[in-house]
Coordinates of C-alpha atoms in Angstrom, one line a residue:
M16 CA 96.4 114.6 100.4
N17 CA 95.6 117.1 103.1
I18 CA 92.5 119.2 103.2
K19 CA 93.1 123.0 103.9
H20 CA 90.9 124.8 106.2
S21 CA 89.1 127.9 104.7
K22 CA 87.4 130.3 107.0
Y23 CA 85.5 131.7 104.0
K24 CA 83.8 128.4 103.4
N25 CA 83.4 127.5 107.2
T26 CA 79.6 127.6 107.8
G27 CA 80.0 127.7 111.5
I28 CA 82.5 130.5 111.6
I29 CA 80.5 132.6 109.1
F30 CA 77.3 132.3 111.1
E31 CA 79.0 133.3 114.4
L32 CA 80.6 136.3 112.7
L33 CA 77.2 137.4 111.3
V34 CA 75.7 137.2 114.8
R35 CA 78.5 139.3 116.2
Q36 CA 78.1 141.8 113.3
I37 CA 74.4 142.1 114.1
T38 CA 75.4 142.9 117.7
A39 CA 77.9 145.4 116.6
D40 CA 75.7 147.1 114.2
T41 CA 72.8 147.2 116.7
L42 CA 75.1 148.9 119.3
S43 CA 76.2 151.5 116.8
G44 CA 72.6 152.3 116.0
K45 CA 72.8 151.1 112.4
T46 CA 70.4 148.9 110.5
S47 CA 72.2 145.6 110.3
K48 CA 72.6 144.1 106.8
A49 CA 74.0 141.0 108.5
S50 CA 70.5 140.3 109.9
S51 CA 69.0 140.1 106.4
I52 CA 71.9 138.1 105.2
L53 CA 71.5 135.6 108.0
K54 CA 67.8 135.2 107.3
K55 CA 68.4 134.9 103.5
F56 CA 71.1 132.2 103.7
F57 CA 70.4 130.3 106.9
V58 CA 66.7 129.9 107.0
K59 CA 65.5 126.7 105.3
T60 CA 68.8 126.2 103.4
E61 CA 71.5 123.6 103.1
L62 CA 73.8 126.2 104.9
G63 CA 71.3 126.4 107.7
K64 CA 71.3 122.5 107.9
E65 CA 75.0 122.4 107.9
Y66 CA 75.4 125.1 110.6
K67 CA 73.1 122.8 112.8
L68 CA 76.2 120.4 112.9
Y69 CA 78.4 123.1 114.2
E70 CA 75.8 124.2 116.7
T71 CA 75.4 120.6 117.9
L72 CA 79.3 120.4 118.4
S73 CA 79.2 123.7 120.4
K74 CA 76.4 122.5 122.8
Y75 CA 78.6 119.8 124.5
N76 CA 81.5 120.2 127.0
N77 CA 82.8 118.2 129.8
I78 CA 81.3 115.1 128.6
S79 CA 82.8 111.6 128.5
E80 CA 85.2 110.8 125.7
G81 CA 82.9 107.8 124.6
K82 CA 79.9 110.2 124.3
A83 CA 81.9 112.9 122.5
D84 CA 83.1 110.4 120.0
M85 CA 79.6 109.1 119.4
I86 CA 78.3 112.8 118.9
L87 CA 81.1 113.6 116.5
T88 CA 80.5 110.5 114.5
T89 CA 76.8 111.4 114.2
I90 CA 77.7 114.8 113.1
I91 CA 80.0 113.6 110.3
E92 CA 77.5 111.0 109.3
S93 CA 74.8 113.6 109.2
S94 CA 77.0 115.9 106.9
K95 CA 76.9 113.2 104.2
S96 CA 73.1 113.8 103.7
L97 CA 73.6 117.4 102.7
N98 CA 73.8 118.4 98.9
R99 CA 77.4 119.3 98.4
G100 CA 76.7 121.1 95.1
T101 CA 73.9 123.3 96.6
L102 CA 76.2 124.1 99.6
K103 CA 79.1 125.2 97.4
R104 CA 76.9 127.4 95.5
Q105 CA 75.2 128.9 98.5
K106 CA 78.6 129.5 100.2
Y107 CA 79.8 131.3 97.2
N108 CA 76.8 133.6 97.0
L109 CA 77.0 134.2 100.7
I110 CA 80.4 135.5 100.6
K111 CA 79.5 137.7 97.7
E112 CA 76.6 139.2 99.6
I113 CA 78.8 139.7 102.8
Q114 CA 81.4 141.5 100.5
K115 CA 78.6 143.9 99.2
H116 CA 78.1 145.3 102.7
Y117 CA 81.3 144.7 104.7
N118 CA 85.0 144.7 104.2
L119 CA 85.8 140.9 104.2
D120 CA 89.2 141.4 106.0
E121 CA 87.6 143.4 108.9
F122 CA 84.6 140.9 109.0
F123 CA 86.8 137.9 109.4
K124 CA 89.2 139.6 111.7
T125 CA 87.1 138.8 114.8
K126 CA 88.6 136.0 117.0
L127 CA 86.2 133.4 118.0
P128 CA 86.5 131.0 121.0
S129 CA 85.1 128.3 118.9
Y130 CA 87.5 128.8 115.9
K131 CA 89.8 125.9 116.4
S132 CA 87.0 123.3 116.9
Y133 CA 85.1 124.7 114.1
A134 CA 88.0 124.6 111.9
S135 CA 88.7 121.0 112.8
L136 CA 85.0 120.1 112.1
Y137 CA 85.2 121.7 108.7
T138 CA 88.3 119.8 107.8
L139 CA 86.7 116.5 109.0
I140 CA 83.4 117.2 107.0
E141 CA 85.3 118.0 104.0
I142 CA 87.5 114.8 104.2
Y143 CA 84.6 112.5 104.8
N144 CA 82.7 114.0 101.9
S145 CA 85.6 114.0 99.5
D146 CA 86.3 111.2 97.0
S147 CA 90.0 112.0 97.3
L148 CA 92.2 109.9 99.8
S149 CA 93.3 111.8 102.8
N150 CA 96.1 111.6 105.1
P151 CA 95.0 109.7 108.3
D152 CA 97.3 111.8 110.5
Q153 CA 95.1 114.9 109.6
I154 CA 92.0 113.0 110.6
I155 CA 93.5 111.9 113.9
S156 CA 94.8 115.5 114.8
N157 CA 91.5 117.1 114.1
K158 CA 89.4 114.4 115.8
V159 CA 91.8 114.7 118.9
S160 CA 91.3 118.5 118.8
I161 CA 87.6 118.3 118.8
L162 CA 87.2 115.4 121.4
E163 CA 89.6 117.4 123.8
T164 CA 87.3 120.5 123.4
M165 CA 84.2 118.4 124.1
T166 CA 85.7 116.4 127.1
S167 CA 87.9 119.3 128.5
T168 CA 90.6 116.6 129.0
Q169 CA 93.6 115.4 127.1
V170 CA 92.9 112.7 124.5
Q171 CA 95.3 110.0 123.5
A172 CA 96.1 110.2 119.9
K173 CA 97.0 106.5 119.9
K174 CA 93.4 105.7 120.9
V175 CA 91.9 107.8 118.2
E176 CA 94.4 106.3 115.6
D177 CA 93.3 102.7 116.7
D178 CA 89.6 103.7 116.4
L179 CA 90.3 105.2 113.0
M180 CA 91.9 102.0 111.7
E181 CA 89.0 100.1 113.0
E182 CA 86.6 102.6 111.3
F183 CA 88.4 101.9 108.0
K184 CA 87.3 98.3 108.2
S185 CA 83.7 99.3 107.5
Y186 CA 84.6 101.2 104.2
D187 CA 84.5 99.6 100.8
K188 CA 84.7 102.7 98.5
D189 CA 88.2 102.7 97.2
L190 CA 91.4 100.7 96.9
R191 CA 92.8 102.0 100.1
I192 CA 89.9 100.8 102.3
L193 CA 89.2 97.6 100.4
T194 CA 92.8 96.5 100.8
Y195 CA 92.9 97.5 104.3
K196 CA 89.8 95.3 105.1
V197 CA 91.4 92.3 103.2
L198 CA 94.7 92.7 105.2
L199 CA 92.9 93.0 108.5
E200 CA 90.6 90.0 107.8
K201 CA 93.6 87.9 106.6
F202 CA 96.0 88.8 109.4
N203 CA 93.5 89.2 112.4
G204 CA 92.1 85.8 111.5
K205 CA 95.6 84.1 111.2
Y206 CA 97.8 85.9 113.7
G207 CA 95.5 87.7 116.0
E208 CA 97.1 91.1 116.3
L209 CA 99.4 93.0 113.9
N210 CA 102.8 93.6 115.2
N211 CA 104.6 97.0 115.0
D212 CA 106.3 96.3 111.7
Q213 CA 102.9 95.3 110.1
K214 CA 101.1 98.3 111.5
E215 CA 103.8 100.5 110.1
V216 CA 103.4 98.9 106.7
L217 CA 99.6 99.5 106.7
K218 CA 100.0 103.0 107.9
E219 CA 102.4 103.8 105.1
F220 CA 100.2 102.3 102.5
I221 CA 97.1 104.3 103.6
N222 CA 99.3 107.5 103.7
S223 CA 100.8 106.9 100.3
V224 CA 98.3 105.0 98.2
D225 CA 97.7 108.0 96.1
N226 CA 101.5 108.6 95.8
T227 CA 102.7 105.7 93.6
P228 CA 106.5 106.8 93.7
R229 CA 106.7 107.2 97.5
L230 CA 104.9 103.9 98.0
K231 CA 107.2 102.0 95.8
E232 CA 110.2 103.7 97.4
Y233 CA 108.8 102.6 100.7
Y234 CA 108.2 99.1 99.6
N235 CA 111.7 98.6 98.1
N236 CA 113.3 100.0 101.2
K237 CA 111.3 97.7 103.4
V238 CA 112.1 94.7 101.1
A239 CA 115.8 95.4 101.5
Y240 CA 115.4 95.7 105.2
L241 CA 113.5 92.5 105.6
R242 CA 116.0 90.7 103.3
E243 CA 118.9 91.7 105.3
E244 CA 117.4 91.0 108.7
L245 CA 116.2 87.5 107.5
S246 CA 119.7 86.8 106.2
K247 CA 121.3 87.6 109.5
L248 CA 118.8 85.5 111.4
S249 CA 119.2 82.5 109.1
E250 CA 122.9 82.4 110.0
S251 CA 122.0 82.2 113.8
V252 CA 119.4 79.5 113.4
S253 CA 120.8 76.2 114.7
D254 CA 118.4 73.8 112.7
K255 CA 119.9 73.4 109.3
A256 CA 116.7 72.8 107.5
V257 CA 115.1 76.0 109.0
Q258 CA 118.3 77.9 108.2
I259 CA 118.0 76.9 104.5
K260 CA 114.3 77.6 104.4
V261 CA 114.7 81.2 105.8
S262 CA 117.7 81.8 103.5
E263 CA 115.4 80.8 100.6
V264 CA 112.7 83.2 101.8
A265 CA 115.1 86.0 102.1
N266 CA 116.3 85.4 98.5
M267 CA 112.7 85.5 97.4
L268 CA 112.2 89.1 98.4
T269 CA 112.8 91.2 95.4
S270 CA 112.4 95.0 94.8
L271 CA 109.9 96.2 92.3
T272 CA 111.1 97.3 88.9
K273 CA 110.8 100.9 87.7
T274 CA 107.6 100.0 85.7
A275 CA 105.9 98.0 88.3
N276 CA 103.4 99.3 90.8
V277 CA 102.7 98.1 94.4
G278 CA 99.7 95.8 94.3
D279 CA 97.6 94.1 97.0
D280 CA 99.5 90.9 96.8
D281 CA 102.9 92.7 97.2
L282 CA 101.5 94.2 100.5
I283 CA 100.1 91.0 101.7
N284 CA 103.5 89.3 101.1
L285 CA 105.2 92.1 102.9
L286 CA 103.1 91.7 105.9
Q287 CA 103.7 87.9 105.8
Y288 CA 107.5 88.5 105.7
C289 CA 107.1 90.9 108.6
E290 CA 105.2 88.2 110.6
L291 CA 107.9 85.6 109.7
L292 CA 110.7 88.0 110.9
H293 CA 108.8 88.8 114.1
E294 CA 108.4 85.1 114.9
L295 CA 112.0 84.2 114.2
K296 CA 113.1 87.1 116.5
N297 CA 110.9 85.7 119.3
V298 CA 112.3 82.3 118.9
Q299 CA 116.0 83.7 118.9
A300 CA 115.2 85.9 122.0

């Protein structure tokens, strides 16, 4: 699933807009209600603590990618110590309070230089504090956006993706991460490094683990592809014994039935067949 950004729930954006509103009210000679709202909701509150995370992000620019990544990781980890229930309630009351004194459409119309990076950070914080499984592509794109802002250089999405896959190894909360750990330990230990086919399988599993029909369709399509490729290769193998074994393996590859779900063993087997196909192609090359 994808997490949608909401400017109405983005603590960093709301704080910055309140500060700008105070300035606008002061210049107009008005007593600023935004000032009292800021004090009420951001002093010694969970909202105030969360804003510090956005403030930390905004302090850094033109730093190395390694340092930027370390800071971002620390910010995300720090967000996990906040009380999510209290935050939700405070954000709801904050918007109600702003709405009492200002037109929300006008209030949120102001363009902020930090909007993109704050939106990306909001999305990442929500992802990492959610029990739902999220699309890794969304994590990667938001991390790239923030790192590019902090480093003022272009960041390679592939490197962020590799780091994310490595990061998943330390998780054990849910089926996606647990299976990923098992697969990596099994294949890194036995084969060293995953080939492209195996990486594709893992990525699809992570993306589709909460979408059973899509995962099953992918699995069955991959099985059909592997069966066809192995059958072709068995015909070109000169060693008769090996040819028979490869042919037998190809015949063992069967699609899942309508009532069956893709399990850990199915995925491990799929990776093993990918490895076999990879090795056979290298031998035949």
